[in-house]
Amino acid sequence: MLQALMNMISLCWKPFGGQDVGERYDSVSVIGSHSGGGGIEAVSAETEGVVTTDTIQRAFRETEEGFTALVSRLWSTRPSIATVGSCCLVGVIFQRTLFIANLGDSRVVLGKKVGNTGGIAPIQLSTEHNANIEAVRQELKELHPNDPQIVVLKHGVWRVKGIIQVSRSIGDVYLKYSQYNREPINEKFRLPEPMNMPILTAVPTILSHQLHPDDSFLIFASDGLWEHLTNEKAVDIVHSHPRAGSAKRLVKAALQEAARKREMRYSDLCKIDKKVRRHFHDDITVIVLFLKHDLISRGFVRDQ
């Protein structure tokens, strides 16, 4: 179990190679009790296949430790890896309980049937760690009471130390260990004062939800989707169309909204080079999971 979780979470940082300095990633993953591709079937002797919040926390911790060890090995030849980080959103279904673990500002929203009305209601199941959220800023201030610059408003956006929006992540070790916050990393990542304690953490917020027959589907998505679609709009799009292509439909809807905000056509936005498009919208990752409760009750989750 632990190894299965670690294998999944490691996808958060696996694609770092060849990317720009300070590149960010948004990773979302879903596994079930007997999901395809091995998943939970790779049961560790330590947990005997049982999923708990402790199991998930340990998987995150050991994944973070593995990435930090990689940074240490590559520091002399590729120091920019110290500035690479990722949000990570994970869903695990075990014995009809859905566990949601999150680092950063990705989000999962449940589409729940409203009685016999034929309607669907959105229920957000994740907690986000973005400095634009007042509660996150307050948490940072309480953790760093002697640092008046722990959160800084820059160009209308709150950032941790004026650099990064998220307060928790996999990686970003330049804001966790002082030995990596120095030359030769890019000056924009270096702090003007000594770092006496980690500024970011890799401790996920973990929530659990007991699945109900009225729970219809789950939308796991990075913040690039939620910047342009409300929970209600996203759930309505999935509910109002055929299941096939749901994730692509959500991405297209978000891009159409991004184009509208820029007063341009969707087709013109799609023609812009991907590197330049980051100025128009954030990257978008989406997984839509339709819940088949007869399979869940037997320990299988396959349809996504």
Tab-separated table of C-alpha atoms in Angstrom:
chain	number	residue	atom	x	y	z
A	1	MET	CA	0.000	0.000	0.000
A	2	LEU	CA	2.644	2.507	1.023
A	3	GLN	CA	4.750	1.781	-2.068
A	4	ALA	CA	1.686	2.109	-4.307
A	5	LEU	CA	0.927	5.524	-2.847
A	6	MET	CA	4.542	6.630	-3.181
A	7	ASN	CA	4.654	5.512	-6.817
A	8	MET	CA	1.567	7.592	-7.515
A	9	ILE	CA	2.684	10.666	-5.598
A	10	SER	CA	6.118	10.571	-7.251
A	11	LEU	CA	4.362	11.484	-10.516
A	12	CYS	CA	4.061	14.963	-9.018
A	13	TRP	CA	7.738	15.651	-9.640
A	14	LYS	CA	8.860	13.040	-12.173
A	15	PRO	CA	8.759	15.273	-15.289
A	16	PHE	CA	11.185	17.914	-13.994
A	17	GLY	CA	13.835	17.199	-16.637
A	18	GLY	CA	14.400	19.840	-19.292
A	19	GLN	CA	12.026	22.398	-17.812
A	20	ASP	CA	12.579	26.058	-17.084
A	21	VAL	CA	14.115	27.204	-13.817
A	22	GLY	CA	11.447	27.531	-11.145
A	23	GLU	CA	8.945	25.544	-13.201
A	24	ARG	CA	5.788	24.505	-11.395
A	25	TYR	CA	3.672	21.448	-11.896
A	26	ASP	CA	0.164	20.468	-10.933
A	27	SER	CA	-0.411	16.769	-10.450
A	28	VAL	CA	-3.685	14.994	-9.759
A	29	SER	CA	-4.077	11.251	-9.232
A	30	VAL	CA	-6.821	8.802	-8.324
A	31	ILE	CA	-6.484	5.186	-7.220
A	32	GLY	CA	-8.951	2.634	-5.920
A	33	SER	CA	-8.897	-0.534	-3.910
A	34	HIS	CA	-8.029	-2.642	-6.986
A	35	SER	CA	-7.384	-0.035	-9.659
A	36	GLY	CA	-5.821	-0.902	-13.014
A	37	GLY	CA	-2.059	-0.765	-13.497
A	38	GLY	CA	-1.122	-2.253	-10.127
A	39	GLY	CA	-2.163	0.636	-7.859
A	40	ILE	CA	-3.417	-0.535	-4.487
A	41	GLU	CA	-2.660	-4.139	-5.412
A	42	ALA	CA	0.984	-3.335	-4.587
A	43	VAL	CA	0.258	-3.827	-0.904
A	44	SER	CA	3.067	-3.269	1.584
A	45	ALA	CA	3.626	-5.700	4.429
A	46	GLU	CA	3.683	-2.794	6.863
A	47	THR	CA	0.080	-1.706	6.305
A	48	GLU	CA	-1.398	-5.000	5.055
A	49	GLY	CA	-3.325	-3.065	2.439
A	50	VAL	CA	-5.081	-0.760	4.894
A	51	VAL	CA	-5.366	2.917	3.942
A	52	THR	CA	-5.335	5.468	6.754
A	53	THR	CA	-4.409	9.132	6.990
A	54	ASP	CA	-1.099	8.017	8.513
A	55	THR	CA	-0.367	5.826	5.482
A	56	ILE	CA	-1.003	8.710	3.112
A	57	GLN	CA	1.010	11.175	5.192
A	58	ARG	CA	3.941	8.780	5.229
A	59	ALA	CA	3.744	8.316	1.452
A	60	PHE	CA	3.884	12.093	0.966
A	61	ARG	CA	6.739	12.424	3.460
A	62	GLU	CA	8.866	9.713	1.867
A	63	THR	CA	8.196	11.099	-1.607
A	64	GLU	CA	9.355	14.525	-0.451
A	65	GLU	CA	12.444	12.979	1.119
A	66	GLY	CA	13.183	11.156	-2.124
A	67	PHE	CA	12.992	14.354	-4.148
A	68	THR	CA	15.134	16.234	-1.636
A	69	ALA	CA	17.761	13.488	-1.936
A	70	LEU	CA	17.647	13.924	-5.714
A	71	VAL	CA	18.258	17.664	-5.326
A	72	SER	CA	21.235	16.905	-3.100
A	73	ARG	CA	22.744	14.554	-5.693
A	74	LEU	CA	22.264	17.014	-8.558
A	75	TRP	CA	23.097	20.240	-6.699
A	76	SER	CA	26.641	20.530	-8.055
A	77	THR	CA	25.645	19.943	-11.688
A	78	ARG	CA	22.048	21.105	-11.874
A	79	PRO	CA	21.297	23.477	-8.999
A	80	SER	CA	18.146	24.840	-10.652
A	81	ILE	CA	16.335	21.652	-9.629
A	82	ALA	CA	16.161	23.165	-6.137
A	83	THR	CA	13.626	25.681	-7.498
A	84	VAL	CA	11.352	23.048	-9.076
A	85	GLY	CA	8.156	22.178	-7.242
A	86	SER	CA	4.708	20.719	-7.664
A	87	CYS	CA	1.255	20.875	-6.213
A	88	CYS	CA	-0.140	17.402	-5.598
A	89	LEU	CA	-3.765	16.269	-5.283
A	90	VAL	CA	-4.448	12.601	-4.541
A	91	GLY	CA	-7.656	10.637	-4.145
A	92	VAL	CA	-7.776	7.137	-2.655
A	93	ILE	CA	-10.930	5.037	-2.319
A	94	PHE	CA	-10.717	2.340	0.331
A	95	GLN	CA	-13.670	0.407	1.773
A	96	ARG	CA	-16.182	3.003	0.576
A	97	THR	CA	-14.207	5.859	2.122
A	98	LEU	CA	-12.714	8.481	-0.164
A	99	PHE	CA	-9.494	10.034	1.139
A	100	ILE	CA	-8.414	13.343	-0.393
A	101	ALA	CA	-4.862	14.543	0.210
A	102	ASN	CA	-3.736	17.914	-1.106
A	103	LEU	CA	-0.639	20.092	-1.291
A	104	GLY	CA	-1.034	23.439	-3.038
A	105	ASP	CA	-4.041	24.849	-4.833
A	106	SER	CA	-5.501	22.023	-6.908
A	107	ARG	CA	-9.084	21.075	-6.041
A	108	VAL	CA	-11.522	18.164	-6.081
A	109	VAL	CA	-15.260	18.729	-6.385
A	110	LEU	CA	-17.941	16.085	-5.921
A	111	GLY	CA	-21.049	16.076	-8.075
A	112	LYS	CA	-23.877	14.844	-5.820
A	113	LYS	CA	-27.399	13.975	-6.976
A	114	VAL	CA	-30.118	16.114	-5.372
A	115	GLY	CA	-32.765	13.573	-4.358
A	116	ASN	CA	-35.090	12.692	-7.252
A	117	THR	CA	-34.987	16.162	-8.812
A	118	GLY	CA	-32.521	15.206	-11.537
A	119	GLY	CA	-30.294	18.028	-10.359
A	120	ILE	CA	-26.698	17.891	-9.213
A	121	ALA	CA	-24.955	19.834	-6.448
A	122	PRO	CA	-21.231	20.612	-6.164
A	123	ILE	CA	-19.422	19.778	-2.934
A	124	GLN	CA	-15.781	20.813	-2.589
A	125	LEU	CA	-13.772	18.108	-0.840
A	126	SER	CA	-10.312	19.661	-0.692
A	127	THR	CA	-8.545	22.432	1.210
A	128	GLU	CA	-6.225	24.733	-0.768
A	129	HIS	CA	-2.901	26.242	0.281
A	130	ASN	CA	-2.682	29.507	-1.637
A	131	ALA	CA	-1.548	32.793	-0.107
A	132	ASN	CA	-4.484	34.589	-1.732
A	133	ILE	CA	-6.689	32.831	0.840
A	134	GLU	CA	-6.818	34.839	4.073
A	135	ALA	CA	-6.750	31.736	6.289
A	136	VAL	CA	-3.519	30.606	4.618
A	137	ARG	CA	-1.919	34.019	5.158
A	138	GLN	CA	-2.944	33.889	8.806
A	139	GLU	CA	-1.471	30.403	9.176
A	140	LEU	CA	1.834	31.596	7.710
A	141	LYS	CA	1.919	34.628	9.997
A	142	GLU	CA	1.325	32.424	13.034
A	143	LEU	CA	4.094	30.045	11.952
A	144	HIS	CA	6.496	32.942	11.289
A	145	PRO	CA	5.540	35.626	13.851
A	146	ASN	CA	8.892	37.417	13.564
A	147	ASP	CA	8.825	37.760	9.782
A	148	PRO	CA	6.754	40.751	8.604
A	149	GLN	CA	7.513	39.805	4.996
A	150	ILE	CA	6.287	36.205	5.174
A	151	VAL	CA	3.467	37.162	2.778
A	152	VAL	CA	3.777	40.081	0.368
A	153	LEU	CA	1.194	41.628	-1.954
A	154	LYS	CA	2.760	42.007	-5.416
A	155	HIS	CA	0.782	43.258	-8.415
A	156	GLY	CA	-2.480	42.420	-6.675
A	157	VAL	CA	-1.425	38.852	-5.817
A	158	TRP	CA	-0.385	37.600	-2.377
A	159	ARG	CA	2.840	35.569	-2.463
A	160	VAL	CA	4.874	33.728	0.166
A	161	LYS	CA	8.044	35.824	0.624
A	162	GLY	CA	6.924	37.699	-2.472
A	163	ILE	CA	7.924	34.691	-4.607
A	164	ILE	CA	5.393	31.854	-4.681
A	165	GLN	CA	1.635	31.607	-4.203
A	166	VAL	CA	1.384	28.152	-2.608
A	167	SER	CA	2.406	27.486	0.983
A	168	ARG	CA	2.752	23.709	0.654
A	169	SER	CA	4.287	21.628	-2.129
A	170	ILE	CA	6.441	18.720	-3.182
A	171	GLY	CA	9.904	20.111	-3.885
A	172	ASP	CA	10.647	23.869	-3.845
A	173	VAL	CA	13.472	22.963	-1.484
A	174	TYR	CA	15.006	26.420	-1.883
A	175	LEU	CA	12.275	27.576	0.524
A	176	LYS	CA	12.705	24.628	2.878
A	177	TYR	CA	16.466	24.254	3.413
A	178	SER	CA	18.918	27.145	3.738
A	179	GLN	CA	21.712	25.236	1.979
A	180	TYR	CA	19.728	25.445	-1.263
A	181	ASN	CA	18.806	29.127	-0.957
A	182	ARG	CA	22.088	30.541	-2.224
A	183	GLU	CA	24.173	30.845	-5.340
A	184	PRO	CA	24.133	29.486	-7.962
A	185	ILE	CA	20.291	29.458	-8.057
A	186	ASN	CA	18.694	32.420	-9.796
A	187	GLU	CA	18.777	35.599	-7.738
A	188	LYS	CA	14.997	35.987	-7.830
A	189	PHE	CA	14.687	32.865	-5.649
A	190	ARG	CA	17.296	33.885	-3.081
A	191	LEU	CA	16.106	35.435	0.169
A	192	PRO	CA	17.777	38.606	1.459
A	193	GLU	CA	17.895	37.267	5.019
A	194	PRO	CA	18.944	33.913	6.537
A	195	MET	CA	16.307	31.184	6.556
A	196	ASN	CA	16.109	29.804	10.089
A	197	MET	CA	13.215	27.408	9.483
A	198	PRO	CA	11.374	25.954	6.487
A	199	ILE	CA	9.001	28.434	4.863
A	200	LEU	CA	7.044	25.878	2.822
A	201	THR	CA	6.044	22.387	3.963
A	202	ALA	CA	5.097	19.113	2.279
A	203	VAL	CA	2.484	18.162	4.893
A	204	PRO	CA	-0.793	17.498	3.054
A	205	THR	CA	-4.253	18.355	4.245
A	206	ILE	CA	-6.162	15.061	4.305
A	207	LEU	CA	-9.948	14.854	4.336
A	208	SER	CA	-12.158	11.771	4.287
A	209	HIS	CA	-15.640	11.351	2.824
A	210	GLN	CA	-17.901	8.348	3.259
A	211	LEU	CA	-19.255	7.581	-0.207
A	212	HIS	CA	-23.033	7.665	-0.661
A	213	PRO	CA	-25.113	6.229	-3.538
A	214	ASP	CA	-26.039	9.810	-4.525
A	215	ASP	CA	-22.350	10.665	-5.072
A	216	SER	CA	-22.188	10.696	-8.870
A	217	PHE	CA	-18.729	11.841	-9.981
A	218	LEU	CA	-15.547	13.600	-8.890
A	219	ILE	CA	-13.638	16.347	-10.693
A	220	PHE	CA	-9.936	16.509	-9.829
A	221	ALA	CA	-8.301	19.564	-11.393
A	222	SER	CA	-5.417	21.983	-11.056
A	223	ASP	CA	-6.009	25.655	-10.292
A	224	GLY	CA	-5.844	26.486	-14.012
A	225	LEU	CA	-9.381	25.125	-14.350
A	226	TRP	CA	-10.794	26.748	-11.217
A	227	GLU	CA	-9.455	30.180	-12.175
A	228	HIS	CA	-12.051	30.224	-14.952
A	229	LEU	CA	-14.845	27.857	-13.877
A	230	THR	CA	-16.828	27.858	-10.649
A	231	ASN	CA	-17.539	24.582	-8.889
A	232	GLU	CA	-21.172	24.894	-9.985
A	233	LYS	CA	-20.287	25.470	-13.643
A	234	ALA	CA	-17.834	22.576	-13.785
A	235	VAL	CA	-20.297	20.139	-12.204
A	236	ASP	CA	-23.071	21.316	-14.541
A	237	ILE	CA	-20.892	20.754	-17.622
A	238	VAL	CA	-20.111	17.170	-16.604
A	239	HIS	CA	-23.716	16.444	-15.601
A	240	SER	CA	-25.256	17.910	-18.765
A	241	HIS	CA	-23.174	16.023	-21.329
A	242	PRO	CA	-22.206	12.432	-22.150
A	243	ARG	CA	-19.535	10.959	-19.908
A	244	ALA	CA	-17.059	10.401	-22.737
A	245	GLY	CA	-14.755	13.389	-23.127
A	246	SER	CA	-15.771	15.073	-19.855
A	247	ALA	CA	-12.250	16.166	-18.923
A	248	LYS	CA	-11.526	17.586	-22.386
A	249	ARG	CA	-14.869	19.397	-22.305
A	250	LEU	CA	-13.951	21.072	-19.018
A	251	VAL	CA	-10.547	22.144	-20.349
A	252	LYS	CA	-12.158	23.634	-23.446
A	253	ALA	CA	-14.736	25.511	-21.364
A	254	ALA	CA	-11.962	26.997	-19.207
A	255	LEU	CA	-9.956	28.047	-22.273
A	256	GLN	CA	-13.030	29.621	-23.825
A	257	GLU	CA	-13.541	31.639	-20.658
A	258	ALA	CA	-9.861	32.624	-20.604
A	259	ALA	CA	-10.189	33.843	-24.205
A	260	ARG	CA	-13.361	35.777	-23.373
A	261	LYS	CA	-11.618	37.562	-20.504
A	262	ARG	CA	-8.868	38.593	-22.930
A	263	GLU	CA	-11.474	39.712	-25.483
A	264	MET	CA	-10.193	37.274	-28.066
A	265	ARG	CA	-11.506	34.236	-29.898
A	266	TYR	CA	-10.927	30.738	-28.536
A	267	SER	CA	-9.473	29.654	-31.883
A	268	ASP	CA	-6.924	32.480	-31.744
A	269	LEU	CA	-5.919	31.575	-28.188
A	270	CYS	CA	-5.249	27.987	-29.271
A	271	LYS	CA	-2.868	29.217	-31.985
A	272	ILE	CA	-0.571	30.963	-29.490
A	273	ASP	CA	2.688	29.159	-28.694
A	274	LYS	CA	2.380	27.228	-25.438
A	275	LYS	CA	5.269	29.086	-23.779
A	276	VAL	CA	3.579	32.413	-24.481
A	277	ARG	CA	0.143	31.112	-23.481
A	278	ARG	CA	1.242	30.956	-19.849
A	279	HIS	CA	0.652	34.723	-19.888
A	280	PHE	CA	-2.988	34.080	-20.854
A	281	HIS	CA	-3.866	31.107	-18.644
A	282	ASP	CA	-2.273	28.638	-16.253
A	283	ASP	CA	-1.702	24.998	-17.187
A	284	ILE	CA	-4.786	22.819	-16.742
A	285	THR	CA	-4.905	19.186	-15.602
A	286	VAL	CA	-8.275	17.447	-15.175
A	287	ILE	CA	-9.459	13.961	-14.197
A	288	VAL	CA	-13.174	13.141	-14.033
A	289	LEU	CA	-14.012	9.981	-12.098
A	290	PHE	CA	-17.536	8.522	-12.412
A	291	LEU	CA	-18.451	6.493	-9.363
A	292	LYS	CA	-19.864	3.002	-9.875
A	293	HIS	CA	-21.030	2.071	-6.423
A	294	ASP	CA	-21.565	-1.596	-7.199
A	295	LEU	CA	-17.883	-1.872	-8.106
A	296	ILE	CA	-16.774	0.243	-5.148
A	297	SER	CA	-18.666	-2.029	-2.753
A	298	ARG	CA	-16.698	-4.983	-4.179
A	299	GLY	CA	-13.389	-3.123	-3.953
A	300	PHE	CA	-12.995	-2.129	-7.590
A	301	VAL	CA	-12.684	1.381	-9.091
A	302	ARG	CA	-12.047	1.391	-12.827
A	303	ASP	CA	-14.250	3.822	-14.759
A	304	GLN	CA	-12.645	7.261	-15.205
